[in-house]
Coordinates of C-alpha atoms and ligand atoms in Angstrom, one line a residue:
M1 CA -32.0 6.9 -44.4
S2 CA -33.5 10.0 -42.9
A3 CA -34.4 10.8 -39.3
L4 CA -38.0 10.4 -38.0
S5 CA -39.9 13.5 -38.8
K6 CA -40.5 15.8 -35.8
D7 CA -44.2 15.0 -35.7
A8 CA -43.5 11.2 -35.5
K9 CA -44.8 9.9 -32.2
V10 CA -42.3 8.6 -29.7
A11 CA -43.0 6.4 -26.8
V12 CA -40.7 5.8 -23.9
I13 CA -41.3 3.0 -21.5
G14 CA -39.8 3.0 -18.0
A15 CA -39.8 6.4 -16.3
G16 CA -36.7 5.9 -14.2
A17 CA -33.4 7.8 -14.5
M18 CA -32.8 6.8 -18.2
G19 CA -36.4 6.8 -19.5
A20 CA -37.1 10.2 -18.1
G21 CA -33.9 11.5 -19.6
I22 CA -34.6 10.0 -23.0
A23 CA -38.2 11.4 -23.0
Q24 CA -36.8 14.8 -22.3
V25 CA -34.3 14.5 -25.2
A26 CA -37.1 13.4 -27.6
A27 CA -39.5 16.1 -26.5
L28 CA -36.8 18.8 -26.7
A29 CA -36.1 17.6 -30.3
G30 CA -39.8 18.4 -31.1
H31 CA -41.5 15.0 -30.9
P32 CA -44.8 14.3 -29.2
V33 CA -43.7 11.9 -26.5
K34 CA -45.7 9.5 -24.4
L35 CA -44.1 8.2 -21.2
H36 CA -45.3 5.0 -19.6
D37 CA -44.3 3.1 -16.5
N38 CA -46.0 0.2 -14.9
R39 CA -45.7 1.9 -11.5
P40 CA -48.9 4.0 -11.2
G41 CA -48.1 7.7 -11.2
A42 CA -44.4 7.2 -12.0
A43 CA -44.6 8.6 -15.5
A44 CA -46.5 11.8 -14.4
Q45 CA -44.0 12.2 -11.5
A46 CA -41.0 11.8 -14.0
I47 CA -42.6 14.5 -16.3
D48 CA -42.9 16.8 -13.3
G49 CA -39.2 16.2 -12.6
I50 CA -38.3 17.0 -16.2
D51 CA -40.3 20.2 -16.0
R52 CA -38.5 21.2 -12.8
Q53 CA -35.1 20.6 -14.6
L54 CA -36.2 22.7 -17.5
G55 CA -37.3 25.4 -15.1
R56 CA -33.7 25.5 -13.7
L57 CA -32.5 25.9 -17.3
V58 CA -34.9 28.8 -17.8
E59 CA -33.6 30.4 -14.5
K60 CA -30.0 30.0 -15.8
G61 CA -31.0 31.6 -19.1
K62 CA -30.2 28.5 -21.1
L63 CA -33.8 27.9 -22.2
D64 CA -36.6 30.4 -22.8
A65 CA -39.8 30.0 -20.9
A66 CA -41.9 29.5 -24.1
A67 CA -39.7 26.6 -25.1
R68 CA -40.1 25.1 -21.6
G69 CA -43.9 25.3 -22.0
A70 CA -43.8 23.8 -25.5
I71 CA -41.6 20.9 -24.3
A72 CA -43.9 20.2 -21.4
A73 CA -46.9 20.3 -23.7
R74 CA -45.3 17.6 -25.8
L75 CA -44.7 15.2 -22.9
Q76 CA -47.7 13.1 -21.9
P77 CA -47.8 10.5 -19.2
V78 CA -49.8 7.4 -20.1
E79 CA -50.9 4.8 -17.6
S80 CA -52.0 2.2 -20.2
I81 CA -49.6 0.6 -22.6
E82 CA -52.4 0.4 -25.2
A83 CA -52.1 4.2 -25.6
L84 CA -48.7 3.7 -27.3
A85 CA -50.3 1.9 -30.3
D86 CA -49.8 4.8 -32.7
S87 CA -46.0 5.3 -32.0
A88 CA -43.5 5.5 -34.8
L89 CA -40.7 4.7 -32.3
V90 CA -40.8 3.0 -28.9
I91 CA -37.7 3.1 -26.7
E92 CA -37.8 0.9 -23.6
A93 CA -35.8 1.7 -20.6
I94 CA -37.3 -0.7 -18.1
V95 CA -35.6 -3.1 -15.7
E96 CA -32.5 -4.9 -17.1
N97 CA -34.1 -8.3 -17.4
L98 CA -34.1 -10.3 -20.6
E99 CA -37.4 -12.1 -20.1
I100 CA -39.3 -9.0 -18.9
K101 CA -37.9 -6.9 -21.8
R102 CA -38.6 -9.6 -24.4
S103 CA -42.2 -10.0 -23.3
L104 CA -42.7 -6.2 -23.4
L105 CA -41.4 -6.2 -27.0
Q106 CA -43.7 -9.1 -27.9
Q107 CA -46.7 -7.1 -26.5
L108 CA -45.6 -4.0 -28.4
E109 CA -45.2 -5.7 -31.7
T110 CA -48.8 -6.9 -31.6
L111 CA -50.0 -3.5 -30.4
C112 CA -48.0 -1.1 -32.7
G113 CA -48.0 -0.8 -36.5
E114 CA -45.6 -2.9 -38.5
N115 CA -43.4 0.1 -39.3
C116 CA -42.9 1.0 -35.7
I117 CA -39.3 0.7 -34.5
L118 CA -38.8 -1.0 -31.2
A119 CA -35.6 0.2 -29.5
S120 CA -34.0 -1.0 -26.3
N121 CA -31.8 1.1 -24.0
T122 CA -30.3 -2.0 -22.5
S123 CA -26.6 -1.7 -21.5
S124 CA -25.8 -5.4 -21.2
L125 CA -28.4 -7.6 -22.9
S126 CA -28.1 -9.0 -26.4
I127 CA -30.3 -7.2 -29.0
T128 CA -30.3 -10.5 -30.9
S129 CA -31.7 -12.4 -27.9
L130 CA -34.3 -9.7 -27.2
A131 CA -35.6 -9.8 -30.8
A132 CA -35.5 -13.6 -31.0
G133 CA -39.0 -15.2 -31.3
L134 CA -40.6 -11.9 -32.3
K135 CA -42.6 -11.7 -35.5
R136 CA -40.6 -8.7 -36.8
P137 CA -37.1 -9.0 -35.3
Q138 CA -35.9 -6.7 -38.1
R139 CA -37.7 -3.8 -36.4
V140 CA -35.8 -4.2 -33.2
A141 CA -32.5 -2.4 -32.4
G142 CA -30.6 -1.0 -29.5
M143 CA -30.5 2.7 -28.8
H144 CA -28.1 2.9 -25.9
F145 CA -28.0 6.3 -24.2
F146 CA -25.6 7.3 -21.5
N147 CA -26.4 8.7 -18.1
P148 CA -27.6 11.4 -17.8
A149 CA -29.2 11.1 -21.2
P150 CA -29.9 14.9 -21.7
L151 CA -26.2 15.7 -21.1
M152 CA -24.2 12.8 -22.6
A153 CA -23.8 13.0 -26.3
L154 CA -23.2 9.4 -27.2
V155 CA -25.9 7.0 -28.4
E156 CA -24.8 3.5 -29.4
V157 CA -27.1 2.3 -32.2
V158 CA -27.0 -1.5 -31.8
S159 CA -27.8 -3.9 -34.5
G160 CA -28.8 -7.5 -33.7
L161 CA -28.5 -10.3 -36.1
A162 CA -31.9 -9.6 -37.6
T163 CA -32.0 -5.8 -37.4
D164 CA -32.8 -4.2 -40.7
P165 CA -30.0 -1.9 -41.7
A166 CA -32.6 0.7 -42.6
V167 CA -33.8 0.7 -39.0
A168 CA -30.3 1.2 -37.6
A169 CA -29.8 4.0 -40.2
S170 CA -33.0 5.7 -39.2
L171 CA -32.1 5.5 -35.5
Y172 CA -28.7 6.9 -36.3
A173 CA -30.1 9.8 -38.3
T174 CA -32.8 10.4 -35.6
S175 CA -30.1 10.5 -32.9
V176 CA -28.2 13.1 -34.9
A177 CA -31.4 15.2 -35.2
W178 CA -31.8 14.9 -31.4
G179 CA -28.4 16.6 -31.1
K180 CA -26.6 13.4 -30.2
K181 CA -23.4 11.7 -31.5
P182 CA -24.4 8.3 -32.5
V183 CA -22.2 5.3 -33.5
H184 CA -23.1 2.1 -35.1
T185 CA -22.3 -1.1 -33.3
R186 CA -23.2 -4.8 -33.3
S187 CA -24.9 -6.7 -30.6
T188 CA -21.8 -8.0 -28.8
P189 CA -21.2 -8.0 -25.0
G190 CA -20.6 -4.5 -23.7
F191 CA -21.2 -3.1 -27.2
I192 CA -18.4 -0.5 -27.7
V193 CA -18.0 1.5 -24.6
N194 CA -18.6 -1.0 -21.8
R195 CA -16.2 -3.4 -23.6
V196 CA -13.4 -1.0 -24.7
A197 CA -13.4 0.8 -21.3
R198 CA -12.7 -2.4 -19.2
P199 CA -8.9 -1.9 -19.2
F200 CA -9.2 1.6 -17.9
Y201 CA -10.4 0.1 -14.6
A202 CA -8.5 -3.3 -14.9
E203 CA -5.0 -1.9 -15.3
S204 CA -5.3 0.5 -12.4
L205 CA -6.8 -2.2 -10.2
R206 CA -3.9 -4.5 -11.1
L207 CA -1.3 -1.8 -10.4
L208 CA -2.8 -1.2 -7.0
Q209 CA -2.9 -5.0 -6.3
E210 CA 0.7 -5.3 -7.3
G211 CA 1.7 -2.4 -5.0
A212 CA 3.0 -0.3 -7.9
A213 CA 1.6 2.8 -6.2
D214 CA -1.3 3.9 -4.1
C215 CA -4.8 4.9 -5.3
A216 CA -4.2 8.7 -5.0
T217 CA -1.0 8.5 -6.9
L218 CA -2.4 6.3 -9.7
D219 CA -5.5 8.5 -10.0
A220 CA -3.3 11.6 -10.1
L221 CA -1.2 10.1 -12.9
M222 CA -4.3 9.2 -15.0
R223 CA -5.6 12.8 -14.6
D224 CA -2.4 14.9 -14.7
A225 CA -0.5 12.9 -17.2
G226 CA -3.1 10.9 -19.0
G227 CA -5.6 13.8 -19.3
F228 CA -8.5 11.6 -18.1
R229 CA -11.1 13.5 -16.1
M230 CA -10.8 11.1 -13.2
G231 CA -8.6 8.2 -12.3
A232 CA -10.0 4.7 -12.0
F233 CA -10.4 4.7 -8.2
E234 CA -12.3 8.0 -7.9
L235 CA -14.3 7.1 -11.0
T236 CA -15.4 3.6 -9.7
D237 CA -16.1 5.1 -6.3
L238 CA -18.5 7.5 -8.2
I239 CA -20.1 4.8 -10.4
G240 CA -20.5 2.4 -7.5
H241 CA -18.4 -0.7 -7.1
D242 CA -21.5 -3.0 -7.2
V243 CA -22.4 -1.6 -10.6
N244 CA -18.9 -1.4 -12.1
Y245 CA -17.9 -4.9 -10.8
A246 CA -21.2 -6.4 -12.1
V247 CA -20.5 -4.9 -15.6
T248 CA -17.0 -6.4 -15.6
C249 CA -18.3 -9.8 -14.4
S250 CA -21.0 -9.8 -17.1
V251 CA -18.6 -8.9 -19.9
F252 CA -16.1 -11.5 -18.6
A253 CA -18.7 -14.2 -18.5
A254 CA -20.1 -13.2 -21.9
Y255 CA -16.7 -13.6 -23.5
Y256 CA -16.4 -17.1 -22.0
G257 CA -13.9 -16.1 -19.4
D258 CA -11.4 -14.3 -21.6
F259 CA -8.7 -13.1 -19.3
R260 CA -8.6 -9.7 -20.8
F261 CA -11.8 -9.0 -18.9
Q262 CA -11.0 -10.8 -15.7
P263 CA -12.6 -9.0 -12.7
S264 CA -10.5 -7.8 -9.8
L265 CA -10.4 -9.5 -6.5
I266 CA -9.7 -6.2 -4.7
Q267 CA -12.8 -4.7 -6.2
K268 CA -14.8 -7.8 -5.2
E269 CA -13.6 -7.4 -1.7
L270 CA -14.9 -3.8 -1.6
V271 CA -18.3 -5.1 -2.8
D272 CA -18.2 -7.8 -0.2
A273 CA -17.5 -5.3 2.5
G274 CA -20.3 -3.0 1.3
R275 CA -17.8 -0.3 0.5
L276 CA -19.6 0.6 -2.7
G277 CA -18.1 4.1 -3.1
R278 CA -19.5 7.5 -2.6
K279 CA -23.1 6.2 -2.2
S280 CA -22.1 4.1 0.8
G281 CA -19.6 6.7 2.2
H282 CA -16.6 4.5 1.6
G283 CA -14.9 2.9 -1.4
F284 CA -11.3 3.2 -2.3
Y285 CA -11.5 6.5 -0.5
D286 CA -13.3 7.5 2.7
Y287 CA -16.1 10.0 2.2
A288 CA -17.0 10.4 5.9
E289 CA -17.2 13.9 7.0
G290 CA -13.8 15.1 8.0
A291 CA -12.0 12.2 6.4
E292 CA -8.7 13.2 5.0
R293 CA -8.2 12.7 1.2
P294 CA -4.9 11.0 0.6
Q295 CA -2.5 13.0 -1.5
P296 CA -0.5 11.5 -4.4
A297 CA 3.1 10.7 -3.7
S298 CA 5.4 13.2 -5.3
L299 CA 9.2 13.3 -5.4
S300 CA 11.2 16.3 -4.9
S301 CA 14.9 17.0 -5.4
A302 CA 17.4 19.7 -4.6
A303 CA 19.9 18.4 -7.1
S304 CA 21.4 20.9 -9.5
I305 CA 20.6 20.3 -13.1
A306 CA 23.2 18.2 -14.8
P307 CA 24.2 18.6 -18.5
C308 CA 21.8 16.8 -20.9
V309 CA 22.5 15.0 -24.1
L310 CA 19.7 13.7 -26.3
E311 CA 20.5 10.6 -28.3
G312 CA 18.1 10.2 -31.2
D313 CA 14.6 11.3 -30.2
L314 CA 12.1 10.3 -27.5
G315 CA 9.3 9.3 -29.9
V316 CA 5.9 10.4 -28.7
A317 CA 7.6 12.0 -25.7
Q318 CA 9.8 14.3 -27.9
P319 CA 7.8 17.4 -27.0
L320 CA 9.3 17.0 -23.5
V321 CA 12.6 18.0 -25.0
Q322 CA 11.3 21.3 -26.2
R323 CA 9.6 21.9 -22.9
L324 CA 12.9 21.3 -21.1
K325 CA 14.7 23.7 -23.5
D326 CA 12.0 26.3 -23.0
A327 CA 12.7 26.0 -19.3
G328 CA 16.3 27.0 -20.0
I329 CA 17.9 23.6 -20.0
E330 CA 20.7 23.1 -22.4
I331 CA 20.4 19.9 -24.4
T332 CA 23.0 18.8 -26.9
Q333 CA 22.0 16.3 -29.6
R334 CA 23.6 13.3 -31.1
A335 CA 22.5 10.2 -32.9
G336 CA 21.2 7.3 -30.8
S337 CA 18.3 5.2 -29.8
G338 CA 15.9 7.5 -28.0
L339 CA 17.6 8.3 -24.7
L340 CA 18.1 11.5 -22.7
R341 CA 21.3 11.5 -20.7
V342 CA 21.0 13.6 -17.6
G343 CA 24.3 13.7 -15.9
D344 CA 24.8 10.1 -14.7
A345 CA 21.2 9.2 -15.3
V346 CA 19.6 7.9 -18.5
L347 CA 15.9 8.8 -19.1
A348 CA 13.7 7.0 -21.7
L349 CA 10.1 6.5 -22.5
S350 CA 8.9 3.1 -21.3
D351 CA 8.6 0.4 -24.0
G352 CA 6.8 -2.0 -21.7
R353 CA 9.8 -3.7 -20.3
L354 CA 10.8 -3.6 -16.7
A355 CA 13.4 -0.9 -16.1
S356 CA 15.8 -3.4 -14.7
Q357 CA 15.4 -5.7 -17.6
R358 CA 15.9 -2.9 -20.1
A359 CA 18.9 -1.7 -18.2
R360 CA 20.5 -5.1 -18.4
E361 CA 19.5 -5.9 -22.0
D362 CA 20.5 -2.6 -23.4
G363 CA 23.6 -2.1 -21.1
L364 CA 22.3 1.1 -19.5
R365 CA 23.3 2.3 -16.0
N366 CA 21.0 4.5 -13.8
L367 CA 18.0 4.0 -16.1
V368 CA 14.9 6.0 -15.3
L369 CA 11.8 5.3 -17.4
I370 CA 9.0 7.8 -17.9
D371 CA 5.3 7.1 -18.5
L372 CA 3.1 8.2 -21.3
A373 CA 1.4 11.6 -21.1
L374 CA -1.4 12.9 -23.2
G375 CA 0.6 16.0 -24.0
Y376 CA 4.2 16.3 -22.8
S377 CA 4.2 20.0 -23.4
K378 CA 1.4 20.5 -20.8
A379 CA 1.4 17.5 -18.4
S380 CA 1.8 18.6 -14.8
R381 CA 2.9 15.2 -13.5
L382 CA 4.7 12.2 -14.9
G383 CA 5.1 8.7 -13.6
I384 CA 8.6 7.3 -13.4
S385 CA 10.3 4.1 -12.5
A386 CA 13.9 3.1 -12.1
S387 CA 16.1 0.1 -12.5
A388 CA 17.3 -1.6 -9.4
D389 CA 20.9 -0.3 -9.8
T390 CA 19.8 3.4 -10.4
S391 CA 21.5 5.4 -7.7
P392 CA 19.5 7.9 -5.6
E393 CA 21.7 10.7 -7.0
A394 CA 20.8 9.8 -10.6
L395 CA 17.1 9.6 -9.8
D396 CA 17.4 13.0 -8.1
Q397 CA 18.9 14.5 -11.2
V398 CA 15.9 13.3 -13.3
V399 CA 13.4 14.6 -10.7
A400 CA 15.1 18.0 -10.6
L401 CA 15.3 18.2 -14.3
L402 CA 11.5 17.5 -14.7
A403 CA 10.7 19.9 -11.8
K404 CA 12.6 22.6 -13.6
A405 CA 10.1 22.3 -16.5
G406 CA 7.2 22.3 -14.0
I407 CA 6.6 18.6 -14.0
T408 CA 5.9 16.8 -10.7
T409 CA 7.2 13.2 -10.6
S410 CA 5.5 10.2 -9.0
R411 CA 7.5 7.1 -8.7
L412 CA 6.0 3.6 -9.4
S413 CA 7.7 0.4 -8.5
D414 CA 9.5 -1.2 -11.4
T415 CA 6.4 -2.1 -13.4
P416 CA 6.0 -2.9 -17.1
G417 CA 4.5 -0.1 -19.1
L418 CA 4.0 2.1 -15.9
A419 CA 0.4 3.4 -15.5
V420 CA -0.8 5.6 -18.4
L421 CA 1.2 3.8 -21.1
R422 CA -0.1 0.3 -20.2
T423 CA -3.7 1.6 -19.8
V424 CA -3.7 3.4 -23.1
A425 CA -2.0 0.4 -24.8
M426 CA -4.7 -1.9 -23.5
L427 CA -7.5 0.4 -24.4
A428 CA -6.2 0.6 -27.9
N429 CA -5.7 -3.1 -28.0
E430 CA -9.3 -3.7 -27.0
G431 CA -10.4 -1.1 -29.5
A432 CA -8.4 -2.8 -32.2
D433 CA -10.0 -6.1 -31.5
A434 CA -13.4 -4.5 -31.6
V435 CA -12.6 -3.2 -35.1
L436 CA -11.2 -6.6 -36.1
H437 CA -14.4 -8.3 -35.0
G438 CA -16.7 -5.8 -36.8
V439 CA -18.1 -4.3 -33.6
G440 CA -17.5 -0.8 -34.9
S441 CA -15.4 1.3 -37.2
A442 CA -12.2 2.9 -35.8
G443 CA -13.8 6.3 -36.1
D444 CA -16.9 5.2 -34.2
I445 CA -14.9 3.5 -31.5
D446 CA -12.8 6.6 -30.9
L447 CA -16.0 8.8 -30.9
A448 CA -17.8 6.4 -28.5
M449 CA -14.9 6.6 -26.0
R450 CA -14.8 10.4 -26.2
A451 CA -18.5 11.1 -26.1
G452 CA -19.6 8.2 -23.9
V453 CA -16.9 8.2 -21.2
N454 CA -15.2 11.5 -21.8
Y455 CA -11.8 10.1 -22.8
P456 CA -9.4 13.0 -23.8
Q457 CA -8.6 11.2 -27.0
G458 CA -9.9 8.1 -28.8
P459 CA -7.7 5.1 -28.0
L460 CA -7.1 4.3 -31.6
A461 CA -6.1 7.8 -32.6
W462 CA -3.8 7.7 -29.5
A463 CA -2.3 4.5 -30.7
E464 CA -1.5 6.1 -34.0
Q465 CA 0.1 9.0 -32.2
I466 CA 2.3 6.7 -30.2
G467 CA 3.0 4.7 -33.4
I468 CA 1.4 1.3 -34.0
G469 CA 4.8 -0.4 -34.0
N470 CA 5.7 1.2 -30.6
L471 CA 2.3 0.3 -29.1
L472 CA 2.7 -3.3 -30.4
R473 CA 6.2 -3.5 -28.7
V474 CA 4.7 -2.3 -25.4
L475 CA 2.0 -5.0 -25.6
D476 CA 4.5 -7.7 -26.6
N477 CA 6.7 -6.7 -23.7
L478 CA 3.7 -6.7 -21.3
N479 CA 2.7 -10.1 -22.7
A480 CA 6.3 -11.4 -22.1
A481 CA 6.5 -9.9 -18.6
Y482 CA 3.2 -11.4 -17.4
G483 CA 3.0 -14.4 -19.6
E484 CA -0.8 -14.0 -19.6
D485 CA -3.3 -14.1 -22.4
R486 CA -4.6 -10.8 -21.1
Y487 CA -1.9 -8.8 -22.8
R488 CA -1.9 -10.6 -26.2
P489 CA -1.8 -8.0 -28.9
S490 CA -4.7 -7.8 -31.3
L491 CA -4.1 -9.3 -34.7
L492 CA -5.2 -6.1 -36.2
L493 CA -2.3 -4.2 -34.6
R494 CA 0.1 -6.7 -35.9
R495 CA -1.4 -6.6 -39.4
L496 CA -1.5 -2.8 -39.5
H497 CA 2.1 -2.7 -38.4
A498 CA 3.2 -5.3 -41.0
E499 CA 1.4 -3.4 -43.7
R500 CA 2.7 -0.1 -42.5
R501 CA -0.9 1.2 -42.3
T502 CA -2.9 3.0 -39.6
F503 CA -6.5 2.5 -38.5
H504 CA -7.6 5.4 -40.7
D505 CA -5.8 4.5 -43.9
Ligands
NAI601 P1 -34.6 2.6 -13.1 O1 -34.7 1.5 -12.2 O2 -34.2 4.0 -12.7 O3 -36.0 2.7 -14.0 C1 -36.6 1.6 -14.5 C2 -38.1 2.0 -14.6 O4 -38.8 1.0 -15.3 C3 -38.8 2.0 -13.2 O5 -39.5 3.3 -13.1 C4 -39.7 0.8 -13.2 O6 -40.9 1.1 -12.5 C5 -40.0 0.7 -14.7 N1 -40.4 -0.6 -15.1 C6 -39.9 -1.8 -14.7 N2 -40.5 -2.8 -15.4 C7 -41.4 -2.3 -16.2 C8 -42.4 -2.8 -17.1 N3 -42.5 -4.1 -17.3 N4 -43.2 -1.9 -17.8 C9 -43.1 -0.6 -17.6 N5 -42.2 0.0 -16.7 C10 -41.4 -0.9 -16.0 O7 -33.5 2.1 -14.2 P2 -32.6 2.9 -15.2 O8 -31.3 3.1 -14.5 O9 -33.4 4.0 -15.8 O10 -32.3 1.8 -16.4 C11 -33.3 1.4 -17.3 C12 -32.6 0.7 -18.4 O11 -31.6 1.6 -19.0 C13 -32.0 -0.6 -18.1 O12 -32.1 -1.4 -19.2 C14 -30.5 -0.2 -17.9 O13 -29.6 -1.3 -18.2 C15 -30.4 0.9 -19.0 N6 -29.3 1.8 -18.8 C16 -29.0 2.4 -17.6 C17 -28.0 3.3 -17.4 C18 -27.8 3.9 -16.1 O14 -26.7 4.5 -16.0 N7 -28.6 3.8 -15.1 C19 -27.2 3.7 -18.6 C20 -27.6 3.2 -19.9 C21 -28.6 2.2 -19.9

């Protein structure tokens, strides 16, 4: 199915943050665009705002003045909805209310031609429900842009139960023509991004609640080891806790209280207190002028580097061994089960068990576990935990060893799966369930998380890098440690592991 031709008329309804951005994207792609809002003057005001933004791009040399003029000429504010009758595509970005959106769609389908596509930018409402009761529900689909629409590449093209596949295909092709990275998804709560991203917030919130580490340390681990642009606390402070908490609550309710999506009491308390994040001056962090930003807890050690013996390999953490060697550390090798002996200490990548439990079960003394990193050859920080019997001297040896290779260590309390590993395991688990339930393909889910929320790597590709069997073990161990439905591994992971396949086979 091909994209709408450039001369196809596009209408955008709702001239708020999203509508204005979408109108800009469509006009930039060459379409004549009518922008309508039921607040008198709002559409014209939004177009002035777009033009000012384009002006800034001209000043920076990113757009030439003629293009700015042409885009502005293609944008037309309209005060009456009747003026949208000749549209080939209408995208609504009005208030997030099912009844109001549905009655707008009803009005549009009587007004516009029968081939007109009616798209909704809703982030949380069901496309199936929005289209229900319409004469032509097959012409309705979701076209979910991310904020700010001109900058964010992702568009979730959402099919409801009645959506004609040709309509979804046309919106997909049109999004590509608009310079976007679209994905196909089904109308299920949270679509792809708002569903698969939930564990990113939930695991950090839980770790904080359990006292595993403080906000600054957990944020630093997600950034410096996980490769995420921001940790969950700084990110939710930016998004606004009212917004982020409401999305979690709506996804939790929509999945009939599935514990995987259970909202966090500590986030609710922030909302109750009016600590909504940056916009209110206080969230997990204090944004008052002069307020000191807490620093992540980092360990240091003056211990001399003890001789190292690698037994087997460290799995996905194996590049750490080369990094240590590059730092001048001598490591001898022998067969074994994935341990690095550092003097009296034993270092291993977490498998989701508590350090103390693993030490006892595997008969290891002075066990220190390390967390997952996006790239062990580059990570500037690693999370570690230790079993209860690990001596301060043994811990010191590990800290000194990692410091020699330029890695700062942050200690978490003895916590299953530490921070990055359990978060990535849960993101991948959610992504796997979304694939299993036909919400999206593995490729689209990975793309959505990279292009929609800037993850450094798609969670399913990450799962493959860790190894599906290893990831499954982490989840099984988390599940055993907590005894909660929340950590139940997806059937798809178990099936792929049993069949020795990956998501992309
Ligand atoms: P907004 O509040 O900034 O803008 C909504 C605009 O719609 C307002 O200008 C309002 O006057 C207008 N409006 C309300 N009812 C109308 C009606 N019946 N007819 C015509 N105009 C009407 O809201 P925002 O943030 O732009 O969100 C709009 C939609 O986009 C919502 O469905 C929201 O869930 C969705 N969305 C929002 C994102 C965000 O980050 N803000 C991201 C992705 C989707």
